[in-house]
Amino acid sequence: MANLRSLLSFLLLALVGAVQAISANGGNRLLVILEDIADKDGYTKFLGDLEGRGFDIVYETPKSESLSLFHLGERSYDHVLLFPTKAKGLGPNLTPSVILQFINADGNILLALSGSTPVPSSLVSALLELDIHLPADRQGLVVDHFNYDTTSASEKHDVLLLPTPGPLRPDYKDFFALSGSDESGVIAFPNGLGQTLGQGALLSPILRAPSTSYSYNPKDESEAIEDLFATGSQLSLVSALQARNSARVTVVGSADMLSDKWFDASVKKVGEKSSVKTLNREFAKAVAGWTFGEIGVLRVNWIEHHLNEAGQSNASNPKIYRIKNDVTYSISLSEYSWDKYIPFTVPENDELQLEFSMLSPFHRLKLNPIISSEDSTTYSVSFKLPDQHGIFNFLVNYKRPFFNNVFEKNTVSVRHFAHDEWPRSFVISGAWPWIAGIAATVTGWLGFCALWLYSAPPATGESKKKQ
Amino acid sequence: MAPKKPATATGPAATSASTSTTTSSSSSQIDKIAGNIFQHYQKTTPQRTKLIDAFMAFLVIVGGLQFAYCILAGNYPFNAFLSGFSATVGQFVLTASLRIQTTEANKSEFPLVSPERAFADYVVGSLILHFFCINFIN
C-alpha cells in the first residue's frame, strides 16, 4: 500500500514536472487580451510560435464577463499578453491595482502598444507605478527621418529600422543579440509609441531609439511640432522591468512589429539599394521568451558549506563554526534556456560573489566555477573565517538585469576558541624563557627545601640532647 | 641669640672645611659601615636565615631576568609571562613570610608558630603556587 502510494505520488510529481518544464519561473497558462478575438489572425505567426513552445493560450477581450486574472485569490494565468485596445478604459477586471497585484503574485506581463491607438488610461496608470512614462495624452508616434524604411514609409518615416541591440553593459549577458543572425540584422519598428524610463534599478531598456528619432503627437495638426515628448535615445522602444520578486513586465512600443506583416518583411534602408529581411520574428521570440521566463531564469540547485581542515569532521552544513576556521562554500546554479536547464556561466567581466556577513560583510569573495555538469555549474570558494564571533550569514546576492534575482542566505554561528583549543605554551617558542623561569623557581625551591632540612640549627640539637 | 652670631658668621668656612674632610673620608667610611654590617650579619644571622636570604636573592635575579626579557622581546604569550613572573614574585613573598616567622627576634610576635610549623605552611603554600603557575602557563 505504501509502495503504491509512493508510486502514485511520484507519478503526480512527474506530471507536475512535465507541466512546469515549459517555463522555469511559472506555468504555461497564457492569457491574450485583444480588442476583438478576430484580431488574433493578424498575429498568427507570433502566437503560433508561442503555442509551438508549449503555451496554453486563452483569448479574451477586455469587455468579456469571464475575464479575471485571479480566481479565489490565486492567479488564473501565469502570463498575460496585452495587445492594443481602442477603449479608453479596460473595465473593472484590468484596473491598475489588479495589474500590479498580478505582478506581485509573480505573474509576467507582455504589453504591446501602438502609435495609432491611444493607450487605455488604466495601463498608463499601471505603467506610471512602474516608473515607465508615456506621452501626456496617451498617444505618440516615433519617427526618424534618417533610419526609416523607404519601401513602406517613404512619406511618414514612421517605420524605424534598427540594428539588433547589443548588451546594455559589457558585463551583462546579451539575451537579445539574436543568435543565428548575421551582422546586418535589422529590426523593423513600425507605427510605434516610445516610452521614457525612470531611474529605477529594476528598469532596463531592451531596444533604444536611434539618436535621430523623436516622438510627437500625431493628432497635432500644426505644421511645426512644438513640444516633443522625448527625442533620441531617451526614448525606449522596448523596455523591461523585472520586479524584486522576479516577475517580468515588458513593454513593446509597437504591436505591429509582432504582426505577421512585419515578420520576415523586406525592408530597404535609406540610401541602400538592396532590401533586407527583418529579424522581427527572432526578436519577438527573444522578448516573449524572456518575459515569460523561458530564458534568463536562474535556479539554485543546492548550497553546501563545510569545515576544510585536516583531521577534523567535514560534515556538510554545520550550524556552528569557530573563529579562524578554514571553510569551503559551494553553490550549484543552473540557467533555464527555452526548454532545459543548462550550466550557468557568469558573464565575462562579471563575478558571482559570496559575502560572509554579520550586519556588514566581513568577506566578499569571488566564487569560482569548479565543476560543470550537464545542467549545472558548481561555484566554490575556500576562506578563513574572520577573528570575530557571532551570528553570520553566507550570503549570495546576485541581482542582474535580465537574470532573475538570486538571494541565498544561510545563517551559521561562529564561536570563539574553547579553552583547550589554544596552542600550548611549549609550542610557542616565545614562551620558553618564562617556562624556564618557572622551572628555575621550582628547582630552586626544591634545593632550598633540601638545604633547609639539612641545615637544622645546632641549638635545637643541643636542646634535644638535653631532653 | 646675639652671642651666637659670631660663631654663625665664621660658620661657613669651618663647615665647608669639615664637609670636605668628611667627603674625602666618606667613601672609606661607607666601606667601613658596609663591612661592619656584613660582618655583623655574618656573625649574628643563623644559618637558615642566611639560606633564606640567598634564595630570595636568587628569586629576585630570576624575576628580573624574566621581566627584562618581557620588555626586550615583547609579552607574547602574555599568560606565560604572567605565570613565569608571578611564580618568582609569589615565591619571594612566601619565602619572606617564612623568614619573618622563623627569625628569633620575632618570636614574641608568633608565640604559637614553631619553625617546623612555619616551614610546613610554607611548603603547602609553595606547592599551591606552583600548581597555579604551571596550570596557568598551559
Coordinates of C-alpha atoms in Angstrom, one line a residue:
Chain A
M1 CA 0.0 0.0 0.0
A2 CA 2.8 2.4 1.0
N3 CA 4.6 1.4 -2.2
L4 CA 1.6 2.1 -4.3
R5 CA 1.1 5.5 -2.6
S6 CA 4.7 6.4 -3.2
L7 CA 4.5 5.4 -6.8
L8 CA 1.3 7.4 -7.2
S9 CA 2.9 10.5 -5.7
F10 CA 6.0 10.0 -7.8
L11 CA 3.8 9.9 -11.0
L12 CA 2.0 13.0 -9.8
L13 CA 5.3 14.7 -9.2
A14 CA 6.5 13.7 -12.7
L15 CA 3.3 15.1 -14.2
V16 CA 3.7 18.4 -12.3
G17 CA 7.3 18.4 -13.5
A18 CA 6.3 18.0 -17.1
V19 CA 3.8 20.9 -16.9
Q20 CA 6.4 23.1 -15.2
A21 CA 9.0 22.3 -17.8
I22 CA 7.6 24.8 -20.3
S23 CA 8.7 27.9 -18.3
A24 CA 11.0 27.9 -15.4
N25 CA 9.5 30.5 -13.2
G26 CA 5.9 30.0 -14.0
G27 CA 3.4 27.8 -15.8
N28 CA 2.2 27.7 -19.3
R29 CA -1.1 29.4 -18.9
L30 CA -1.1 32.4 -21.2
L31 CA -3.9 34.9 -21.4
V32 CA -4.0 37.0 -24.6
I33 CA -6.2 40.1 -24.4
L34 CA -7.3 41.6 -27.7
E35 CA -9.8 44.3 -28.8
D36 CA -11.6 41.7 -30.8
I37 CA -10.7 38.0 -30.7
A38 CA -10.7 38.0 -34.5
D39 CA -7.7 40.3 -34.4
K40 CA -5.5 37.3 -33.5
D41 CA -5.4 36.5 -37.2
G42 CA -3.0 39.4 -37.6
Y43 CA -0.5 37.7 -35.2
T44 CA -0.8 34.1 -36.3
K45 CA 3.0 33.6 -36.6
F46 CA 3.8 35.1 -33.2
L47 CA 1.0 33.3 -31.4
G48 CA 1.7 30.1 -33.3
D49 CA 5.4 30.3 -32.2
L50 CA 4.2 30.7 -28.5
E51 CA 1.8 27.7 -28.9
G52 CA 4.5 25.7 -30.5
R53 CA 6.7 26.3 -27.4
G54 CA 4.0 24.8 -25.3
F55 CA 2.0 27.7 -24.1
D56 CA -1.7 27.1 -23.4
I57 CA -3.3 30.2 -24.8
V58 CA -6.7 31.7 -23.8
Y59 CA -8.1 34.6 -25.7
E60 CA -10.3 37.2 -24.1
T61 CA -11.5 40.8 -24.8
P62 CA -11.4 43.5 -22.1
K63 CA -15.2 43.6 -22.2
S64 CA -15.6 39.9 -21.5
E65 CA -17.5 38.9 -18.4
S66 CA -15.4 35.9 -17.8
L67 CA -12.1 37.8 -17.8
S68 CA -10.5 37.6 -14.4
L69 CA -6.8 37.4 -13.6
F70 CA -7.5 35.9 -10.2
H71 CA -9.7 33.0 -9.0
L72 CA -10.2 32.5 -5.3
G73 CA -7.1 34.6 -4.6
E74 CA -4.9 32.5 -6.9
R75 CA -3.6 33.6 -10.3
S76 CA -5.8 32.1 -13.1
Y77 CA -3.0 32.7 -15.6
D78 CA 0.8 32.7 -15.4
H79 CA 1.4 35.2 -18.2
V80 CA -0.6 38.0 -19.8
L81 CA -0.1 39.3 -23.3
L82 CA -2.0 42.6 -23.9
F83 CA -2.5 43.9 -27.4
P84 CA -3.7 47.5 -28.1
T85 CA -7.3 48.1 -27.5
K86 CA -9.3 51.2 -28.5
A87 CA -11.4 51.6 -25.4
K88 CA -10.4 54.4 -23.1
G89 CA -10.7 52.2 -20.1
L90 CA -10.2 48.4 -19.7
G91 CA -13.1 47.7 -17.4
P92 CA -13.2 46.5 -13.8
N93 CA -11.2 43.4 -14.4
L94 CA -8.0 45.1 -15.5
T95 CA -7.7 48.1 -13.2
P96 CA -4.1 49.3 -12.4
S97 CA -4.4 47.7 -8.9
V98 CA -5.3 44.3 -10.4
I99 CA -2.4 44.5 -12.8
L100 CA 0.0 45.4 -10.0
Q101 CA -1.5 42.6 -7.9
F102 CA -0.8 40.2 -10.7
I103 CA 2.8 41.3 -10.9
N104 CA 3.1 41.0 -7.1
A105 CA 1.8 37.4 -7.4
D106 CA 4.7 36.6 -9.7
G107 CA 2.7 37.0 -13.0
N108 CA 4.5 38.1 -16.1
I109 CA 3.1 40.7 -18.5
L110 CA 3.9 41.5 -22.1
L111 CA 2.3 44.7 -23.1
A112 CA 2.1 45.7 -26.7
L113 CA 1.3 49.4 -27.5
S114 CA 0.7 51.1 -30.8
G115 CA 1.2 54.6 -32.2
S116 CA -2.2 54.7 -33.7
T117 CA -4.4 53.8 -30.8
P118 CA -4.4 55.7 -27.5
V119 CA -3.2 53.7 -24.6
P120 CA -6.0 52.8 -22.1
S121 CA -5.7 55.0 -19.0
S122 CA -5.7 52.0 -16.8
L123 CA -2.4 50.9 -18.4
V124 CA -1.0 54.4 -18.3
S125 CA -1.5 54.4 -14.5
A126 CA -0.1 50.9 -14.1
L127 CA 3.0 51.8 -16.1
L128 CA 3.4 55.0 -14.1
E129 CA 3.5 52.9 -11.0
L130 CA 6.4 51.0 -12.6
D131 CA 8.1 54.4 -13.5
I132 CA 7.6 53.9 -17.2
H133 CA 6.2 57.1 -18.7
L134 CA 4.1 57.5 -21.8
P135 CA 3.2 60.8 -23.6
A136 CA 0.8 63.0 -21.8
D137 CA -2.3 62.5 -23.9
R138 CA -1.7 58.7 -24.1
Q139 CA -0.7 58.9 -27.7
G140 CA 2.6 59.4 -29.6
L141 CA 4.4 58.3 -32.7
V142 CA 8.1 57.7 -33.1
V143 CA 9.5 58.9 -36.3
D144 CA 13.1 59.1 -37.6
H145 CA 14.0 60.9 -40.8
F146 CA 17.3 59.1 -41.2
N147 CA 16.5 55.4 -40.3
Y148 CA 13.2 54.7 -41.9
D149 CA 12.1 52.1 -44.3
T150 CA 11.9 53.5 -47.8
T151 CA 9.6 50.9 -49.3
S152 CA 6.7 51.2 -46.8
A153 CA 7.1 54.6 -45.1
S154 CA 8.8 56.9 -47.6
E155 CA 6.3 59.6 -46.7
K156 CA 5.6 59.3 -43.0
H157 CA 9.0 58.0 -41.9
D158 CA 7.3 56.1 -39.1
V159 CA 8.8 52.6 -39.8
L160 CA 12.1 52.6 -38.0
L161 CA 14.8 50.2 -39.0
L162 CA 17.1 49.4 -36.1
P163 CA 20.2 47.2 -35.7
T164 CA 19.9 44.3 -33.3
P165 CA 20.6 45.6 -29.7
G166 CA 23.9 44.8 -28.1
P167 CA 24.3 44.1 -24.4
L168 CA 23.2 47.1 -22.2
R169 CA 26.6 47.0 -20.4
P170 CA 29.7 44.9 -21.2
D171 CA 29.2 42.7 -18.1
Y172 CA 25.6 41.8 -18.9
K173 CA 24.6 38.7 -20.7
D174 CA 23.1 39.5 -24.1
F175 CA 19.7 37.8 -24.4
F176 CA 18.6 39.8 -27.4
A177 CA 21.6 39.5 -29.7
L178 CA 19.5 37.1 -31.9
S179 CA 21.9 34.2 -32.4
G180 CA 22.0 32.8 -35.9
S181 CA 21.5 36.2 -37.5
D182 CA 24.2 37.9 -39.5
E183 CA 25.8 41.2 -38.6
S184 CA 23.5 43.3 -40.7
G185 CA 20.3 42.2 -38.9
V186 CA 17.6 44.7 -39.0
I187 CA 14.5 45.0 -36.7
A188 CA 11.5 47.0 -38.1
F189 CA 9.7 49.1 -35.6
P190 CA 6.6 50.4 -37.4
N191 CA 4.0 52.8 -36.1
G192 CA 5.3 52.7 -32.5
L193 CA 4.9 54.5 -29.3
G194 CA 8.1 55.3 -27.3
Q195 CA 8.4 55.3 -23.5
T196 CA 10.8 57.0 -21.2
L197 CA 12.1 55.2 -18.2
G198 CA 12.6 56.4 -14.6
Q199 CA 15.8 56.0 -12.7
G200 CA 14.8 52.7 -11.0
A201 CA 17.3 49.9 -11.0
L202 CA 14.6 47.4 -11.9
L203 CA 14.1 49.0 -15.3
S204 CA 16.2 48.4 -18.3
P205 CA 15.6 49.3 -22.0
I206 CA 15.9 46.3 -24.4
L207 CA 15.7 48.4 -27.5
R208 CA 16.5 52.1 -27.6
A209 CA 15.5 54.6 -30.3
P210 CA 18.3 55.9 -32.5
S211 CA 19.6 59.3 -31.7
T212 CA 17.9 61.0 -34.7
S213 CA 14.4 59.9 -33.8
Y214 CA 11.7 61.7 -31.9
S215 CA 8.2 61.2 -30.6
Y216 CA 5.4 63.6 -31.4
N217 CA 1.6 63.6 -31.1
P218 CA 0.0 62.5 -34.5
K219 CA -3.2 64.3 -33.5
D220 CA -1.4 67.6 -33.5
E221 CA -2.3 69.1 -36.9
S222 CA 0.0 72.1 -36.8
E223 CA 2.9 72.1 -39.3
A224 CA 5.7 72.8 -36.7
I225 CA 6.0 70.5 -33.8
E226 CA 6.3 72.5 -30.7
D227 CA 6.7 70.2 -27.7
L228 CA 8.2 66.8 -28.2
F229 CA 7.6 64.1 -25.7
A230 CA 11.2 62.8 -26.0
T231 CA 14.0 62.6 -28.5
G232 CA 16.9 60.3 -29.4
S233 CA 18.0 57.5 -27.1
Q234 CA 15.9 59.0 -24.3
L235 CA 13.1 57.0 -26.0
S236 CA 12.9 53.4 -25.1
L237 CA 11.1 51.4 -27.8
V238 CA 11.1 48.1 -25.9
S239 CA 11.6 48.3 -22.2
A240 CA 11.8 45.6 -19.5
L241 CA 11.1 45.6 -15.8
Q242 CA 12.0 42.8 -13.5
A243 CA 10.3 43.3 -10.2
R244 CA 12.0 42.3 -6.9
N245 CA 10.1 39.1 -6.9
S246 CA 11.5 38.4 -10.4
A247 CA 8.1 38.9 -12.1
R248 CA 8.7 40.4 -15.5
V249 CA 6.9 43.2 -17.4
T250 CA 7.9 44.1 -20.9
V251 CA 6.5 47.0 -22.9
V252 CA 6.8 46.7 -26.6
G253 CA 6.2 50.1 -28.2
S254 CA 4.9 48.7 -31.5
A255 CA 2.3 45.9 -31.6
D256 CA 2.7 45.9 -35.4
M257 CA 6.3 44.6 -35.1
L258 CA 4.8 41.4 -33.7
S259 CA 2.3 41.1 -36.6
D260 CA 2.6 38.7 -39.5
K261 CA 3.1 41.5 -41.9
W262 CA 6.5 42.5 -40.4
F263 CA 7.8 39.1 -39.6
D264 CA 10.4 38.4 -42.3
A265 CA 9.2 41.5 -44.3
S266 CA 11.5 43.0 -46.8
V267 CA 12.7 46.5 -46.0
K268 CA 15.1 48.9 -47.5
K269 CA 17.2 51.4 -45.6
V270 CA 17.7 54.9 -46.6
G271 CA 20.4 55.2 -49.2
E272 CA 20.6 51.4 -49.8
K273 CA 19.6 49.7 -52.9
S274 CA 19.0 46.1 -51.9
S275 CA 16.3 45.2 -49.5
V276 CA 16.9 43.0 -46.4
K277 CA 14.7 40.7 -44.4
T278 CA 13.7 41.9 -40.9
L279 CA 14.6 39.9 -37.8
N280 CA 11.3 40.7 -36.1
R281 CA 10.4 37.0 -35.6
E282 CA 13.6 36.2 -33.8
F283 CA 13.4 39.4 -31.8
A284 CA 9.8 38.7 -30.8
K285 CA 10.7 35.2 -29.8
A286 CA 13.5 36.5 -27.5
V287 CA 11.4 39.3 -26.0
A288 CA 8.4 37.0 -25.3
G289 CA 10.7 34.2 -24.2
W290 CA 12.4 36.4 -21.7
T291 CA 9.2 37.9 -20.4
F292 CA 7.5 34.5 -19.9
G293 CA 10.5 33.0 -18.2
E294 CA 11.9 30.8 -20.9
I295 CA 15.4 32.4 -20.7
G296 CA 17.3 34.2 -18.1
V297 CA 15.9 32.2 -15.2
L298 CA 18.5 31.0 -12.6
R299 CA 17.9 28.1 -10.3
V300 CA 20.0 27.4 -7.2
N301 CA 20.2 23.6 -7.0
W302 CA 22.0 23.3 -3.7
I303 CA 24.2 25.1 -1.3
E304 CA 26.9 23.4 0.8
H305 CA 29.5 24.6 3.2
H306 CA 31.9 22.6 5.4
L307 CA 35.0 22.7 7.5
N308 CA 38.1 22.5 5.4
E309 CA 40.7 21.5 8.0
A310 CA 42.8 18.4 8.2
G311 CA 41.9 15.9 10.8
Q312 CA 38.5 17.4 11.6
S313 CA 35.0 16.4 10.7
N314 CA 33.9 17.8 7.4
A315 CA 30.1 17.2 7.7
S316 CA 28.0 19.3 5.4
N317 CA 26.3 22.5 6.5
P318 CA 27.2 22.5 10.2
K319 CA 25.3 25.0 12.3
I320 CA 28.4 26.3 14.1
Y321 CA 32.0 27.1 13.3
R322 CA 34.9 28.5 15.3
I323 CA 36.7 31.8 14.5
K324 CA 39.6 31.4 12.1
N325 CA 38.3 28.1 10.8
D326 CA 39.1 27.3 7.2
V327 CA 35.7 26.8 5.4
T328 CA 34.6 25.9 1.9
Y329 CA 31.4 27.2 0.4
S330 CA 29.8 25.8 -2.7
I331 CA 26.7 26.7 -4.7
S332 CA 25.3 25.0 -7.7
L333 CA 23.5 27.1 -10.3
S334 CA 21.5 26.2 -13.4
E335 CA 20.1 28.5 -16.1
Y336 CA 16.9 27.8 -17.9
S337 CA 17.2 28.1 -21.6
W338 CA 14.0 27.6 -23.6
D339 CA 13.3 24.0 -22.7
K340 CA 16.0 22.7 -20.4
Y341 CA 18.4 23.7 -17.7
I342 CA 22.0 24.4 -18.8
P343 CA 25.0 25.2 -16.6
F344 CA 25.0 28.8 -15.6
T345 CA 28.1 30.7 -16.7
V346 CA 28.8 34.1 -15.2
P347 CA 29.1 36.7 -18.0
E348 CA 32.5 37.9 -18.8
N349 CA 33.7 40.9 -16.6
D350 CA 31.1 39.9 -14.0
E351 CA 31.6 37.9 -10.8
L352 CA 29.4 35.8 -8.7
Q353 CA 30.3 36.7 -5.1
L354 CA 29.9 35.3 -1.7
E355 CA 29.5 37.6 1.3
F356 CA 30.3 36.4 4.8
S357 CA 28.4 39.0 6.8
M358 CA 27.2 40.0 10.2
L359 CA 25.2 43.2 9.6
S360 CA 28.0 44.2 7.2
P361 CA 30.2 41.9 5.1
F362 CA 33.5 40.7 6.7
H363 CA 34.4 39.0 3.5
R364 CA 33.3 39.5 -0.1
L365 CA 34.8 36.8 -2.2
K366 CA 34.7 35.7 -5.8
L367 CA 33.1 32.3 -6.4
N368 CA 35.0 30.3 -8.9
P369 CA 33.5 27.6 -11.1
I370 CA 34.9 24.2 -10.1
I371 CA 32.6 21.5 -11.5
S372 CA 30.4 21.8 -14.6
S373 CA 27.9 19.1 -15.2
E374 CA 25.3 18.7 -18.0
D375 CA 22.8 21.0 -16.4
S376 CA 24.6 22.9 -13.6
T377 CA 27.8 24.6 -12.6
T378 CA 29.2 24.5 -9.1
Y379 CA 30.8 27.6 -7.8
S380 CA 33.0 27.4 -4.8
V381 CA 35.4 29.3 -2.6
S382 CA 37.6 28.5 0.4
F383 CA 38.4 31.0 3.0
K384 CA 39.4 31.6 6.6
L385 CA 36.6 32.8 8.9
P386 CA 37.2 36.3 10.5
D387 CA 38.5 36.7 14.0
Q388 CA 35.1 37.7 15.3
H389 CA 32.5 35.5 16.9
G390 CA 28.7 36.0 16.4
I391 CA 25.9 35.1 14.1
F392 CA 27.0 35.2 10.5
N393 CA 25.4 34.7 7.1
F394 CA 26.8 33.0 4.0
L395 CA 25.1 35.4 1.5
V396 CA 24.9 35.1 -2.3
N397 CA 23.2 38.2 -3.6
Y398 CA 23.3 38.1 -7.4
K399 CA 20.9 40.6 -8.9
R400 CA 21.5 41.5 -12.5
P401 CA 19.2 42.9 -15.2
F402 CA 17.6 40.1 -17.3
F403 CA 18.5 37.4 -14.8
N404 CA 16.1 36.6 -12.0
N405 CA 17.2 37.6 -8.6
V406 CA 19.4 35.1 -6.6
F407 CA 19.4 35.9 -2.9
E408 CA 20.5 32.9 -0.8
K409 CA 21.2 33.4 2.9
N410 CA 22.5 30.6 5.2
T411 CA 23.0 31.5 8.8
V412 CA 25.7 30.0 11.0
S413 CA 27.1 30.7 14.4
V414 CA 30.8 31.4 14.8
R415 CA 32.1 30.7 18.3
H416 CA 35.3 31.7 19.9
F417 CA 38.1 29.3 20.9
A418 CA 37.3 26.7 23.5
H419 CA 39.7 26.8 26.5
D420 CA 41.5 23.6 25.2
E421 CA 41.9 24.8 21.6
W422 CA 44.6 27.3 22.2
P423 CA 48.2 26.3 21.4
R424 CA 50.1 25.1 24.4
S425 CA 52.8 27.3 25.8
F426 CA 55.6 24.9 24.9
V427 CA 54.5 25.0 21.3
I428 CA 55.2 28.8 21.2
S429 CA 59.0 29.4 21.3
G430 CA 58.4 32.9 22.7
A431 CA 57.1 31.3 25.9
W432 CA 60.3 29.2 26.6
P433 CA 62.1 31.8 28.7
W434 CA 59.2 32.0 31.1
I435 CA 58.8 28.2 31.2
A436 CA 62.5 28.2 32.1
G437 CA 61.8 30.8 34.7
I438 CA 59.1 28.6 36.4
A439 CA 61.5 25.6 36.2
A440 CA 64.3 27.6 37.8
T441 CA 61.9 28.8 40.6
V442 CA 60.6 25.3 41.2
T443 CA 64.1 23.6 41.2
G444 CA 65.5 26.5 43.3
W445 CA 62.7 26.0 45.8
L446 CA 63.3 22.2 45.9
G447 CA 67.0 22.8 46.5
F448 CA 66.2 25.4 49.2
C449 CA 63.9 23.0 51.0
A450 CA 66.5 20.2 50.9
L451 CA 69.2 22.6 52.3
W452 CA 66.8 23.9 54.9
L453 CA 66.1 20.4 56.2
Y454 CA 69.8 19.6 56.0
S455 CA 70.9 22.7 57.9
A456 CA 69.0 22.2 61.1
P457 CA 70.4 24.7 63.7
P458 CA 72.7 23.2 66.3
A459 CA 70.8 24.9 69.1
T460 CA 67.9 22.7 68.6
G461 CA 70.2 19.7 68.5
E462 CA 71.6 20.7 71.9
S463 CA 68.1 21.1 73.4
K464 CA 67.2 17.7 72.0
K465 CA 70.3 16.2 73.6
K466 CA 69.4 17.9 76.8
Q467 CA 66.0 16.4 76.7
Chain B
M1 CA 70.6 84.7 70.1
A2 CA 73.1 87.6 70.0
P3 CA 76.1 85.9 71.5
K4 CA 75.9 83.1 69.0
K5 CA 76.1 85.4 66.0
P6 CA 80.0 85.4 65.6
A7 CA 80.0 81.7 65.7
T8 CA 77.5 81.5 62.9
A9 CA 79.4 84.2 61.0
T10 CA 82.5 82.1 61.0
G11 CA 80.4 79.0 60.4
P12 CA 80.6 78.7 56.6
A13 CA 84.3 78.3 56.3
A14 CA 84.6 75.9 59.1
T15 CA 81.7 73.8 58.0
S16 CA 82.9 73.8 54.4
A17 CA 86.3 72.6 55.7
S18 CA 84.7 69.9 57.8
T19 CA 82.4 68.7 54.9
S20 CA 85.4 68.5 52.6
T21 CA 87.1 66.3 55.1
T22 CA 84.0 64.1 55.6
T23 CA 83.6 63.7 51.8
S24 CA 87.2 62.7 51.3
S25 CA 86.8 60.1 54.1
S26 CA 83.1 59.2 53.3
S27 CA 83.9 56.5 50.8
S28 CA 86.1 54.7 53.2
Q29 CA 83.5 55.4 55.9
I30 CA 80.8 53.8 53.8
D31 CA 83.1 50.9 53.1
K32 CA 83.7 50.6 56.8
I33 CA 79.9 50.7 57.5
A34 CA 79.2 48.1 54.8
G35 CA 82.0 45.9 56.1
N36 CA 80.6 46.3 59.6
I37 CA 77.1 45.4 58.5
F38 CA 78.4 42.4 56.6
Q39 CA 80.5 41.2 59.5
H40 CA 77.6 41.7 61.9
Y41 CA 75.3 39.8 59.5
Q42 CA 77.8 37.0 59.1
K43 CA 78.3 36.7 62.9
T44 CA 74.7 37.1 64.2
T45 CA 72.5 35.6 61.5
P46 CA 71.6 31.9 61.8
Q47 CA 72.5 29.5 59.1
R48 CA 68.9 29.0 58.0
T49 CA 68.1 32.7 57.7
K50 CA 71.2 33.1 55.5
L51 CA 69.9 30.4 53.3
I52 CA 66.6 32.1 53.0
D53 CA 68.3 35.4 52.1
A54 CA 70.4 33.6 49.4
F55 CA 67.2 32.0 47.9
M56 CA 65.4 35.4 47.9
A57 CA 68.3 37.0 46.1
F58 CA 68.1 34.1 43.6
L59 CA 64.4 34.8 43.1
V60 CA 65.0 38.5 42.5
I61 CA 67.6 37.7 39.8
V62 CA 65.3 35.1 38.1
G63 CA 62.3 37.5 38.2
G64 CA 64.4 40.4 37.0
L65 CA 65.6 38.4 34.0
Q66 CA 62.1 37.4 33.1
F67 CA 60.9 41.0 33.3
A68 CA 63.8 42.2 31.2
Y69 CA 63.0 39.6 28.6
C70 CA 59.4 40.7 28.5
I71 CA 60.4 44.3 27.9
L72 CA 63.0 43.4 25.3
A73 CA 61.2 40.7 23.4
G74 CA 57.6 41.5 23.8
N75 CA 54.9 40.0 26.0
Y76 CA 53.5 37.3 23.7
P77 CA 52.3 34.9 25.0
F78 CA 51.2 37.0 27.9
N79 CA 49.9 34.2 30.1
A80 CA 53.4 32.7 30.0
F81 CA 54.9 35.9 31.2
L82 CA 52.3 36.4 33.9
S83 CA 52.8 32.9 35.3
G84 CA 56.6 32.9 35.0
F85 CA 57.0 36.3 36.6
S86 CA 54.3 35.8 39.3
A87 CA 55.9 32.4 40.2
T88 CA 59.0 34.2 41.3
V89 CA 57.1 37.1 43.0
G90 CA 54.8 34.7 44.8
Q91 CA 57.7 32.5 45.8
F92 CA 59.6 35.6 47.1
V93 CA 56.6 36.7 49.2
L94 CA 56.2 33.2 50.7
T95 CA 59.9 33.0 51.5
A96 CA 59.8 36.4 53.1
S97 CA 56.9 35.2 55.3
L98 CA 58.9 32.2 56.3
R99 CA 61.8 34.4 57.2
I100 CA 59.6 36.7 59.4
Q101 CA 58.1 33.7 61.2
T102 CA 61.4 31.9 61.8
T103 CA 63.5 34.9 62.9
E104 CA 64.4 34.6 66.6
A105 CA 63.8 38.3 67.2
N106 CA 60.1 37.9 66.1
K107 CA 59.5 35.1 68.5
S108 CA 57.2 37.2 70.6
E109 CA 55.0 38.1 67.6
F110 CA 54.3 34.4 66.8
P111 CA 54.3 32.6 70.1
L112 CA 52.3 29.7 68.8
V113 CA 54.2 29.2 65.5
S114 CA 57.2 26.9 65.8
P115 CA 59.8 26.9 63.0
E116 CA 58.6 23.5 61.9
R117 CA 55.0 24.6 61.6
A118 CA 56.1 27.7 59.6
F119 CA 58.1 25.6 57.3
A120 CA 55.2 23.2 56.7
D121 CA 52.9 26.1 55.9
Y122 CA 55.5 27.4 53.5
V123 CA 55.8 24.1 51.7
V124 CA 52.0 23.8 51.3
G125 CA 51.7 27.4 50.1
S126 CA 54.5 26.9 47.6
L127 CA 53.0 23.8 46.2
I128 CA 49.7 25.5 45.6
L129 CA 51.5 28.4 44.0
H130 CA 53.5 26.1 41.7
F131 CA 50.3 24.3 40.7
F132 CA 48.6 27.5 39.8
C133 CA 51.5 28.8 37.8
I134 CA 52.0 25.6 35.8
N135 CA 48.3 25.4 35.1
F136 CA 48.2 29.0 34.0
I137 CA 51.1 28.8 31.7
N138 CA 49.2 25.9 29.9

